[in-house]
Short mmCIF file of C-alpha atoms and ligand atoms in Angstrom, two decimals:
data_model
loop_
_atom_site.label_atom_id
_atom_site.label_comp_id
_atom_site.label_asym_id
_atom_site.label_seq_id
_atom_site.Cartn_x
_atom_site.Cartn_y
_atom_site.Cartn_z
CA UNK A 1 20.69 -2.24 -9.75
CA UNK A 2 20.48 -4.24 -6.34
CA UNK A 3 21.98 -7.56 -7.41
CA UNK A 4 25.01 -5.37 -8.80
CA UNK A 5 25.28 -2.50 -6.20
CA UNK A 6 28.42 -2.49 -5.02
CA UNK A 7 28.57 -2.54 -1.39
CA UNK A 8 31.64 -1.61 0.64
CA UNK A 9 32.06 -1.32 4.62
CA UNK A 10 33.39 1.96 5.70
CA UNK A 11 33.09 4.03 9.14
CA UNK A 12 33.25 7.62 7.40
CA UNK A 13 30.60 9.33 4.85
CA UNK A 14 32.22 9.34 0.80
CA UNK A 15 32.25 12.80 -0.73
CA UNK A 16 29.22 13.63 -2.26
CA UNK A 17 26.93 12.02 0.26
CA UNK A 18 24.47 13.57 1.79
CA UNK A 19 24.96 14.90 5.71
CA UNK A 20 21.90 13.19 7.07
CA UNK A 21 22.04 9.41 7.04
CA UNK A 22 19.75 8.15 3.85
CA UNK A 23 17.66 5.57 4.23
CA UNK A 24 19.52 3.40 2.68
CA UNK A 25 21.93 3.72 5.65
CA UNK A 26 19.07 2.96 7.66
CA UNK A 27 18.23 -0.22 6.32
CA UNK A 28 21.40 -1.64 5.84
CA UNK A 29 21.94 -0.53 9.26
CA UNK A 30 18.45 -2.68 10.39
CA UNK A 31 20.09 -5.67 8.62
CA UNK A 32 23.19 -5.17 10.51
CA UNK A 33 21.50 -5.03 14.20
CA UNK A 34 19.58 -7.64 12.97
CA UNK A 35 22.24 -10.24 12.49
CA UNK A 36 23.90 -8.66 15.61
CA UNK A 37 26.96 -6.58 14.00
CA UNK A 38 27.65 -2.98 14.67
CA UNK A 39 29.70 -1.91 11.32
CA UNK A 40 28.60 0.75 9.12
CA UNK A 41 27.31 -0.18 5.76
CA UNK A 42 27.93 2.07 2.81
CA UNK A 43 25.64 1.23 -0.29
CA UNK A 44 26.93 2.77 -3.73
CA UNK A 45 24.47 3.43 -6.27
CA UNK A 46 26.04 1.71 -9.43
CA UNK A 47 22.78 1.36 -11.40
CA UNK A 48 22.83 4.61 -14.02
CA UNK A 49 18.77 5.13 -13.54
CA UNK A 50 20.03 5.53 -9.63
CA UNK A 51 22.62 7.29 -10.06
CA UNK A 52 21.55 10.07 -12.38
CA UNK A 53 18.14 10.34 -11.07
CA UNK A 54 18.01 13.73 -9.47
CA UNK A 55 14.91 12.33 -7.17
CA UNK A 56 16.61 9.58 -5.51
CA UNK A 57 17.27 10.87 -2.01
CA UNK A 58 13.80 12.74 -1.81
CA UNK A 59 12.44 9.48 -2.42
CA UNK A 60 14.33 7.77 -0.12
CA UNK A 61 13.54 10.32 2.25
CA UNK A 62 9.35 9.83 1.20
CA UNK A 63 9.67 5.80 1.53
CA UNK A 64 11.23 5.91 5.31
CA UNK A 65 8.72 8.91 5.88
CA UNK A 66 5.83 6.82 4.86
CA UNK A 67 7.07 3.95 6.67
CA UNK A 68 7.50 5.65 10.00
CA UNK A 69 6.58 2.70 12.93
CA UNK A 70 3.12 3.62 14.53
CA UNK A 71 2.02 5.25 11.32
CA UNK A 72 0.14 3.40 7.72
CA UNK A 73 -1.66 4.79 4.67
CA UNK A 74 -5.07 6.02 4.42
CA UNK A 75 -6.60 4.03 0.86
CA UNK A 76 -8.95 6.23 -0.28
CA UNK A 77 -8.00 5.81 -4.20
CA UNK A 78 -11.15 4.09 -5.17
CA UNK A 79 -12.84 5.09 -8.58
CA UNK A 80 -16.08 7.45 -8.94
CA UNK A 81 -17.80 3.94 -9.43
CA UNK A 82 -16.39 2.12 -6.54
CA UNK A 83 -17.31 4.91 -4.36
CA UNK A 84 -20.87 5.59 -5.69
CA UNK A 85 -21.77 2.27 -4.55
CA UNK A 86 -20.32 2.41 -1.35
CA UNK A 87 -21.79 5.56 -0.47
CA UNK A 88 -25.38 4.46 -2.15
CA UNK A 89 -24.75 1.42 0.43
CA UNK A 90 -25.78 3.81 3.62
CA UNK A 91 -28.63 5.69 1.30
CA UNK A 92 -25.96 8.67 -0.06
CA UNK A 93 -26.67 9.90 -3.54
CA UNK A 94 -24.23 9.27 -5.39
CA UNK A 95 -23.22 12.43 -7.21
CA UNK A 96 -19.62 14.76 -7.24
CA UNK A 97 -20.74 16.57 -4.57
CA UNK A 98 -20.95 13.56 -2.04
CA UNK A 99 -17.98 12.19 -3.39
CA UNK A 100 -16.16 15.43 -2.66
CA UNK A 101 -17.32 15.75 0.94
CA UNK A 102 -17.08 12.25 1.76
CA UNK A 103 -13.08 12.73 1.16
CA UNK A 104 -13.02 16.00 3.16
CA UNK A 105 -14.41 14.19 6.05
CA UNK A 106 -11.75 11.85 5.96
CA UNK A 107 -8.81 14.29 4.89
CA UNK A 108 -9.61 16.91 7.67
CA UNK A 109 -10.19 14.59 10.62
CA UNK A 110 -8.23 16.26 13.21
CA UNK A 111 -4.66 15.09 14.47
CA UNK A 112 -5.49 12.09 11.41
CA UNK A 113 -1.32 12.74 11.29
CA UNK A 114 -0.82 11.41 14.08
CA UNK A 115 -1.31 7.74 12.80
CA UNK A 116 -1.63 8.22 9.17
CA UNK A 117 1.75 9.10 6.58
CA UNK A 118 0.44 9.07 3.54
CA UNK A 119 -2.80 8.86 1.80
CA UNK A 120 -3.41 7.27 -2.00
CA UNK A 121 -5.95 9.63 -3.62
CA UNK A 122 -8.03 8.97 -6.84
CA UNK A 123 -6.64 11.54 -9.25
CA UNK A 124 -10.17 13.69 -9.06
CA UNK A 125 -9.17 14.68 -5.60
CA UNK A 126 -5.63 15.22 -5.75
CA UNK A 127 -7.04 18.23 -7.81
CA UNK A 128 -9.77 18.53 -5.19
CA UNK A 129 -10.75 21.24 -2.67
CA UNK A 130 -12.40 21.64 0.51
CA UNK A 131 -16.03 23.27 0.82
CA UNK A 132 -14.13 26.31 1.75
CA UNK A 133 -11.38 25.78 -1.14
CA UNK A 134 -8.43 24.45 0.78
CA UNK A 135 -6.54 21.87 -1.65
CA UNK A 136 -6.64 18.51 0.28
CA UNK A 137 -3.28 18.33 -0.92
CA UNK A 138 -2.43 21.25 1.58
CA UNK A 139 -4.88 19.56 3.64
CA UNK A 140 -3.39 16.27 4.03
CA UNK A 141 0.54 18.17 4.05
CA UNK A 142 -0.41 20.01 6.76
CA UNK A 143 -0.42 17.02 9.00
CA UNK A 144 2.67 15.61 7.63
CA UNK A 145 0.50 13.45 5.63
CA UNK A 146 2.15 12.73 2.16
CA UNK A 147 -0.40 12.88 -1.04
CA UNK A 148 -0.35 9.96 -3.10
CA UNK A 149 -2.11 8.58 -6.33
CA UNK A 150 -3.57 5.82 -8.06
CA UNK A 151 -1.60 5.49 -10.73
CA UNK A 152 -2.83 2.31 -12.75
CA UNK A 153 -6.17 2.43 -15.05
CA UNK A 154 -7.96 -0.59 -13.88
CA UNK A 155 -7.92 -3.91 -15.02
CA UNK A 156 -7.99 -6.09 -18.10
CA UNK A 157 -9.23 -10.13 -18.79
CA UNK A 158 -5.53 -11.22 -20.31
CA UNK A 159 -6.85 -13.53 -23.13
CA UNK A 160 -6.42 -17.47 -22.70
CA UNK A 161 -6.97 -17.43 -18.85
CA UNK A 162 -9.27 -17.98 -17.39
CA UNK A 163 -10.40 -14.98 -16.53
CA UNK A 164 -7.35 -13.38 -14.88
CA UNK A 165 -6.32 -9.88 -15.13
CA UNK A 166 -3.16 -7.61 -15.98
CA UNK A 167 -3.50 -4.16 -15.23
CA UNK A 168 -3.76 -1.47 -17.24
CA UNK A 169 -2.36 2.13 -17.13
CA UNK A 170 1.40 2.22 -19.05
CA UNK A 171 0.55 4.62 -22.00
CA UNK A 172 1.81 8.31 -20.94
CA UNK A 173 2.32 7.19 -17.26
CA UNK A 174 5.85 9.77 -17.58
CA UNK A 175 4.09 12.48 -18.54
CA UNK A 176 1.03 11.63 -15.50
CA UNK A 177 3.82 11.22 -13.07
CA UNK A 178 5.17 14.67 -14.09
CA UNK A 179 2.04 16.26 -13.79
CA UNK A 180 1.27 14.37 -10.35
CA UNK A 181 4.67 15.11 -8.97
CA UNK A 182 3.80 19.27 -10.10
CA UNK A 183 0.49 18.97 -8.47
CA UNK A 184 1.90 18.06 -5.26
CA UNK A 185 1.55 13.52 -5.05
CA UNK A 186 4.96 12.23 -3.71
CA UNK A 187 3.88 8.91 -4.27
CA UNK A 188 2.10 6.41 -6.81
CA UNK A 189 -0.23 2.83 -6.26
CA UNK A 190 -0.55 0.22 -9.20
CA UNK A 191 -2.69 -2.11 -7.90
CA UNK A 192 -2.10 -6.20 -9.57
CA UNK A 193 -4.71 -8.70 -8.72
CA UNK A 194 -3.69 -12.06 -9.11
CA UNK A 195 -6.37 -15.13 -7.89
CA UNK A 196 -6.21 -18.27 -6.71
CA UNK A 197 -9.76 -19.91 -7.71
CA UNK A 198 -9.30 -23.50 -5.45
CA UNK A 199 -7.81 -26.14 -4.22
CA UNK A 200 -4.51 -26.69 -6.67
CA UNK A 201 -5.70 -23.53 -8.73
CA UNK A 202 -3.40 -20.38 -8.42
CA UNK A 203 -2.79 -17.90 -10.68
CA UNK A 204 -1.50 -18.86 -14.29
CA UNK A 205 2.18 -18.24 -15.24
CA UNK A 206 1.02 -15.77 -17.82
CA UNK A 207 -0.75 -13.94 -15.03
CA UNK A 208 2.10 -14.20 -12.56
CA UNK A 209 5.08 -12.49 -15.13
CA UNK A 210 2.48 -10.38 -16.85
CA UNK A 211 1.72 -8.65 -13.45
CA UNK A 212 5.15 -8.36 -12.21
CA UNK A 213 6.23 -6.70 -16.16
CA UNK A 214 3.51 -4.58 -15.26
CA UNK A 215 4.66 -3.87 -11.24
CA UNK A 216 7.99 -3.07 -12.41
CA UNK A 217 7.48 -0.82 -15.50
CA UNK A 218 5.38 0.70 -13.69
CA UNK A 219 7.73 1.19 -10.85
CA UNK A 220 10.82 2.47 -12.58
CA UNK A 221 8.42 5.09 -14.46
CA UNK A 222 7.38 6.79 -11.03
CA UNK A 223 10.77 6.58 -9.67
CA UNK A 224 12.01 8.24 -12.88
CA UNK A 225 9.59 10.95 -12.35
CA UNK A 226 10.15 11.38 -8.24
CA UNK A 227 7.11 9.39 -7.10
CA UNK A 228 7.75 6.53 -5.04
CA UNK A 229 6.08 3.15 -6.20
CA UNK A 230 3.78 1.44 -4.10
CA UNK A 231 3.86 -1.87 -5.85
CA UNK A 232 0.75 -3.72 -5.04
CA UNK A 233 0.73 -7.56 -6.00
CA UNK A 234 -2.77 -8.68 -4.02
CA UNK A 235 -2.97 -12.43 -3.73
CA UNK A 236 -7.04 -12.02 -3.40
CA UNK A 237 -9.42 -13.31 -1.03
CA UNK A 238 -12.03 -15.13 -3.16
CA UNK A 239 -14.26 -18.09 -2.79
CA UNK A 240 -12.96 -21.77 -2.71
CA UNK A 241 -12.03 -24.00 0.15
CA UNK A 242 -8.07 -23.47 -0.69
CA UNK A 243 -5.70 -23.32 2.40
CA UNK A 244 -3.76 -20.79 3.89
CA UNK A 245 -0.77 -22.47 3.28
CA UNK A 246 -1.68 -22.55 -0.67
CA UNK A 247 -2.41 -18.64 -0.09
CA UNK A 248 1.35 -18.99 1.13
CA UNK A 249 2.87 -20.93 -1.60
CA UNK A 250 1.35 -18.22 -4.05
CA UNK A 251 1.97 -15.34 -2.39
CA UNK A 252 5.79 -16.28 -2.38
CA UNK A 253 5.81 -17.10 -6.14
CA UNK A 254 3.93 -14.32 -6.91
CA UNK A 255 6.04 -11.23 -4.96
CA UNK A 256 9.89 -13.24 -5.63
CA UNK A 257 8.86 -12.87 -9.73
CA UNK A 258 7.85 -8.95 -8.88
CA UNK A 259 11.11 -8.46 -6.87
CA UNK A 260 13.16 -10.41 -9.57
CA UNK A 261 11.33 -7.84 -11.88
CA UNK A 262 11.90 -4.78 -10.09
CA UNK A 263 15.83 -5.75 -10.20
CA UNK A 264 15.50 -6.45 -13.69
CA UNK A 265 14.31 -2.98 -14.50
CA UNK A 266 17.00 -1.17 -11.58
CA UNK A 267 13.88 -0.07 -9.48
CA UNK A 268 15.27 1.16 -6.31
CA UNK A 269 14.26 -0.96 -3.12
CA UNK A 270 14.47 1.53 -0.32
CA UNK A 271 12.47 3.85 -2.46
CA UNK A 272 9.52 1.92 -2.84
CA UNK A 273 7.04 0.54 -0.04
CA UNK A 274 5.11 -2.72 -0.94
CA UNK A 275 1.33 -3.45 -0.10
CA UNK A 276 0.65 -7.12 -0.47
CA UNK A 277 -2.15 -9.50 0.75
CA UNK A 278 -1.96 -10.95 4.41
CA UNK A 279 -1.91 -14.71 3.83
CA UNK A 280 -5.46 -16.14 4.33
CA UNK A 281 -7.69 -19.52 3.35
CA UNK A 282 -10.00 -19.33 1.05
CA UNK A 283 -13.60 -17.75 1.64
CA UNK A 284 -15.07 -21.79 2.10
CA UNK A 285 -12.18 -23.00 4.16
CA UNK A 286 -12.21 -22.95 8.05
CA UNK A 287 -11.12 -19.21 9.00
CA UNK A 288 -7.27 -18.88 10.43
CA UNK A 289 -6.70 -17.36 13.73
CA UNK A 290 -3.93 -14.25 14.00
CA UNK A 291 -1.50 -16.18 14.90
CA UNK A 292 -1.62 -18.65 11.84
CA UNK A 293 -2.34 -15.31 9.69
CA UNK A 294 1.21 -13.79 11.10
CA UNK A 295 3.11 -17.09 10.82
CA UNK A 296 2.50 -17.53 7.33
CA UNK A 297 2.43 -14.06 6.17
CA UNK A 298 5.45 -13.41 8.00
CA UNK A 299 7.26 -16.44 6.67
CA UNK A 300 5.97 -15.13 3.00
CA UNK A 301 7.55 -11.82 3.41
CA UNK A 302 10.96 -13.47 5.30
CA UNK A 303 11.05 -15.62 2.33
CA UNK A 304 10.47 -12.73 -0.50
CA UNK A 305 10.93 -9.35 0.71
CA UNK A 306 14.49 -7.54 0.70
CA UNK A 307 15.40 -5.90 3.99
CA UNK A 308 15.78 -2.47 1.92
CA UNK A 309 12.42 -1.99 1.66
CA UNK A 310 10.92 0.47 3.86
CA UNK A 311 7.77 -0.35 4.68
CA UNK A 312 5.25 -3.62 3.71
CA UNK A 313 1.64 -1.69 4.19
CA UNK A 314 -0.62 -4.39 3.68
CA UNK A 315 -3.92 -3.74 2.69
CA UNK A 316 -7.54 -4.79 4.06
CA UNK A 317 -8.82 -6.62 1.38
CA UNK A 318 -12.06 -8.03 2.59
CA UNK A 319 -11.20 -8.37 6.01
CA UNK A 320 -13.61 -6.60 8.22
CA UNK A 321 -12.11 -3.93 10.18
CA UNK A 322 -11.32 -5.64 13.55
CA UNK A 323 -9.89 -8.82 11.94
CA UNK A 324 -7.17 -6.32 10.04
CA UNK A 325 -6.27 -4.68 13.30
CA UNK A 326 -6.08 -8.09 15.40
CA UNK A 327 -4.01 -9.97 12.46
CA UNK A 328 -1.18 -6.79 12.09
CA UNK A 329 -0.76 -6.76 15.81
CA UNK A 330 -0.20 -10.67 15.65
CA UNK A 331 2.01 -9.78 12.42
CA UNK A 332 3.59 -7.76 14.61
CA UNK A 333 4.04 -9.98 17.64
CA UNK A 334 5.41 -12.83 15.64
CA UNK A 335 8.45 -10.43 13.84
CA UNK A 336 9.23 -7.64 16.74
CA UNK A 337 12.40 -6.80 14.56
CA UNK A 338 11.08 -7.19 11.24
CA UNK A 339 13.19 -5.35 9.09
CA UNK A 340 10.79 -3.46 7.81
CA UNK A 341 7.91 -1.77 9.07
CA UNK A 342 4.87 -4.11 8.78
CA UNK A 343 2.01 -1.88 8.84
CA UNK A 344 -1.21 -1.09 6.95
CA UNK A 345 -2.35 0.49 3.56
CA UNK A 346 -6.27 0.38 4.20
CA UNK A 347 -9.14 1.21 2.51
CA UNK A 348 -12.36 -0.80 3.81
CA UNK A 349 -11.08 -1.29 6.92
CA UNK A 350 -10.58 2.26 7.53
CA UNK A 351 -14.06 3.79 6.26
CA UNK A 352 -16.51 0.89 6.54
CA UNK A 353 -17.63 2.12 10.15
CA UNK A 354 -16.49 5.64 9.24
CA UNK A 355 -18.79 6.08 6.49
CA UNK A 356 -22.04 4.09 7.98
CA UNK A 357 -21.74 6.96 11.02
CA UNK A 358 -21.84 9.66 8.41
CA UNK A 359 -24.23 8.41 6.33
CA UNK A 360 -24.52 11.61 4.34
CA UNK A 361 -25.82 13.70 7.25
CA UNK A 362 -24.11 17.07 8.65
CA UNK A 363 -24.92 16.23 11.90
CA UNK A 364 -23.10 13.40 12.07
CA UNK A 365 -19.74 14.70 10.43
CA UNK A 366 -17.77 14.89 13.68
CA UNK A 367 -18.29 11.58 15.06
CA UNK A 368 -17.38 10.06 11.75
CA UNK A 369 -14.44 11.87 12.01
CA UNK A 370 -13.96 10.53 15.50
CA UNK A 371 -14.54 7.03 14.05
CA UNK A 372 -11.86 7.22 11.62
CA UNK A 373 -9.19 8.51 13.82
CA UNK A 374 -9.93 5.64 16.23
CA UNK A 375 -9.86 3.21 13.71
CA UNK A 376 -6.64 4.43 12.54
CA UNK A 377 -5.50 4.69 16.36
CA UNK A 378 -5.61 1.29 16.78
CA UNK A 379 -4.44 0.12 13.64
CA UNK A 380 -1.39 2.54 14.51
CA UNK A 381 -1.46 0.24 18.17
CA UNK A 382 -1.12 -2.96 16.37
CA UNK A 383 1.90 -1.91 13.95
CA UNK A 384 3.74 -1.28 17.44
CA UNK A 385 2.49 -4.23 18.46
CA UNK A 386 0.94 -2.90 21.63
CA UNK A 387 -2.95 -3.46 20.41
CA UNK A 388 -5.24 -4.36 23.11
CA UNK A 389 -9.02 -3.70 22.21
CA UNK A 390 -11.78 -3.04 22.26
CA UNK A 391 -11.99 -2.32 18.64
CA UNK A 392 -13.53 1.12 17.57
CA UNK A 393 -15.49 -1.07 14.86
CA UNK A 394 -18.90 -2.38 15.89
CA UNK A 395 -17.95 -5.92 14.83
CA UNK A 396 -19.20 -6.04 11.27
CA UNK A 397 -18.12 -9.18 9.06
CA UNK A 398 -16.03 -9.04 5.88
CA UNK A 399 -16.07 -6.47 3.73
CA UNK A 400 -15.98 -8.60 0.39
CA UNK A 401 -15.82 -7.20 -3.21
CA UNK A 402 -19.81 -6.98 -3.78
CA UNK A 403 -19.19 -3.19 -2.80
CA UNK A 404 -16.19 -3.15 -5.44
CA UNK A 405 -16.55 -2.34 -8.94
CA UNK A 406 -15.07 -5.30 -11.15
CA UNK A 407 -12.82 -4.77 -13.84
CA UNK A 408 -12.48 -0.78 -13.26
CA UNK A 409 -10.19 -1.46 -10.30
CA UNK A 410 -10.27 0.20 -6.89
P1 13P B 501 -8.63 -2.36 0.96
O1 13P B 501 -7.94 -2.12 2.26
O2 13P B 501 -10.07 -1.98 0.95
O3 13P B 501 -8.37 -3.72 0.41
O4 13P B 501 -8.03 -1.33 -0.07
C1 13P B 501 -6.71 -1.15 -0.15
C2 13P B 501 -6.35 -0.89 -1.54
O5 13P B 501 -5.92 0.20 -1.86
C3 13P B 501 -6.49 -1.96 -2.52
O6 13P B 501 -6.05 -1.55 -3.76
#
């Protein structure tokens, strides 16, 4: 468990331990060159669930993978609903079929490896083929692209709120994991949407420690079974005319009760990656500019988000396309030695301009293709901070949840 691991300096590797240095290493190592020392820090697992779980250094190994600088996560995890209306949106029939080879497109996109890591798949198409009966699995492996999966079941009204949610998806979650982890996933997203619905109106209590029970459970099931959590608290964009720096205040309550929950339940930090909201005003309040985005997003994370933690892979959420890439690259100007990698987990922002080029039609199948890896190109730009334009996108607005189902998540 973090707050107990024992942690002793030492300049030689303890019996037992594993020739290649673990992540852990690595990010105790970050903290170190961070605050300017050069000694070796040893962490000892103390926790039992760490130190009898046989999957700890593959997962270790899958978080700093994942979190690789220059490289983010492909979303593509959105329900059979979700993505019937999106591809209805550009006049696609909405049918398995479509659904199928609108994920192909995506998964074989040449050299997609180069800037993606890991892609979160709705469980259909972890199961899924190619037109000429390739596993995307293989697919996506083959480009040292690790398979991931939605993991939770959606979402919930939690009774006396108003209206809030707490995600669904506990019951038999080993025995998915186990199942997932056979068919190849090295990975698992449980998406918790928590909302702020004005001025001086964040998310209840109930909402706040009944999504962070959830994050955590969640989150020590996976690791138990050799997935690595993604553990996804999303401070939404909504309406109202509430500030950024409420967006900040919540934010920060709402990931330091997940991260006092994940210690509670001995989840393992540097085997889980996080993908939160970037701090933003409400959908009625003056827009922010980059730089205010990074400065309060990267205060949020200073303020909340252990140093063992691999990778923060934030995800679109609404914004259109070019604002994500412009507001990581600010992210990333404002915190050049973030501890971890600040990067991207996107799902609208990465097919919105894909898809439109598609648009169902054979003939345009390539330069969708091309679209995608572009987008992802310069998404890959801005995590290394070295983002200069122009965007690949052809300046579309927001992307807001009308093209999201509602309660049935993603
Ligand atoms: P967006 O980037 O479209 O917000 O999707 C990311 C995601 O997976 C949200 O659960």
């Amino acid at each position: 468990m973090q707050h107990t691991m024992a942690m002793r300096l030492s300049s030689s590797r303890g019996a037992g331990m594993p020739a290649a240095r673990s992540s852990s290493s690595r990010s105790s190592s970050r903290c170190a060159a961070r605050a300017g020392r050069t000694t070796a820090v040893k962490v000892v697992a103390t926790s039992r669930f760490e130190a009898s779980n046989p999957f700890m250094e593959e997962m270790r190994a899958t978080a700093a993978h994942i979190a690789t600088r220059g490289k983010g996560i492909l979303a593509s995890d959105e329900s059979n609903a979700t993505t019937g209306k999106r591809l209805e949106s550009v006049g696609v029939e909405n049918n398995a079929e479509t659904r199928r080879a609108w994920r192909e497109l995506m998964y074989t996109a040449p050299g997609l490896g180069q800037y993606i890591s890991g892609c979160i798949m709705f469980e259909d198409f972890l199961y899924s083929s190619t037109a000429a009966g390739v596993p995307f699995v293989d697919v996506l492996r083959k480009e040292g692209i690790v398979p991931g999966i939605k993991a939770d079941t959606g979402m919930q009204t939690l009774p006396g709120t108003d209206g809030e949610t707490a995600t669904q998806g506990l019951d038999n979650l080993g025995t998915k994991c186990k199942e997932w982890y056979k068919q190849g996933a090295r990975f698992a997203k449980w998406r918790a949407v928590l909302r702020i619905a004005g001025p001086g109106q964040g998310p209840s209590t109930t909402a706040i420690m009944e999504n962070a029970h959830g994050l955590a459970r969640y989150a020590q099931i996976a690791q138990e079974n050799g997935l690595v959590p993604i553990v996804e608290p999303e401070v939404t964009l909504g309406p109202g005319s509430y500030s950024i720096e409420e967006t900040a205040y919540w934010s920060e309550r709402v990931y330091s009760h997940v991260f006092r929950l994940l210690n509670e339940y001995n989840v393992v930090l540097d085997a889980i990656l996080l993908k939160p909201n970037m701090c933003l005003p409400g959908l009625d309040a003056p827009p922010a500019t980059p730089a205010e985005v990074a400065k309060y997003t990267t205060r949020t994370m200073l303020r909340t988000i252990p140093a063992a933690v691999p990778g923060i892979h934030f995800l679109s959420g609404g914004m259109s396309e070019e604002e994500s890439t412009l507001n990581l690259q600010a992210l990333n100007e404002a915190c050049p030695n973030a501890p971890w990698s600040l990067t991207f987990s996107y799902g609208r922002a990465l097919q919105a301009t894909t898809l439109k080029t598609w648009a169902g039609k054979q003939e345009n199948w390539e330069a969708a293709q091309k679209v995608l890896l572009s987008l992802a190109a310069a998404n890959s730009q801005a995590q290394l901070g070295q983002y200069k334009g122009p965007h690949p996108s052809p300046g579309g607005g927001r992307i807001l949840q009308a093209l999201r189902t509602g309660g049935a998540g993603k």
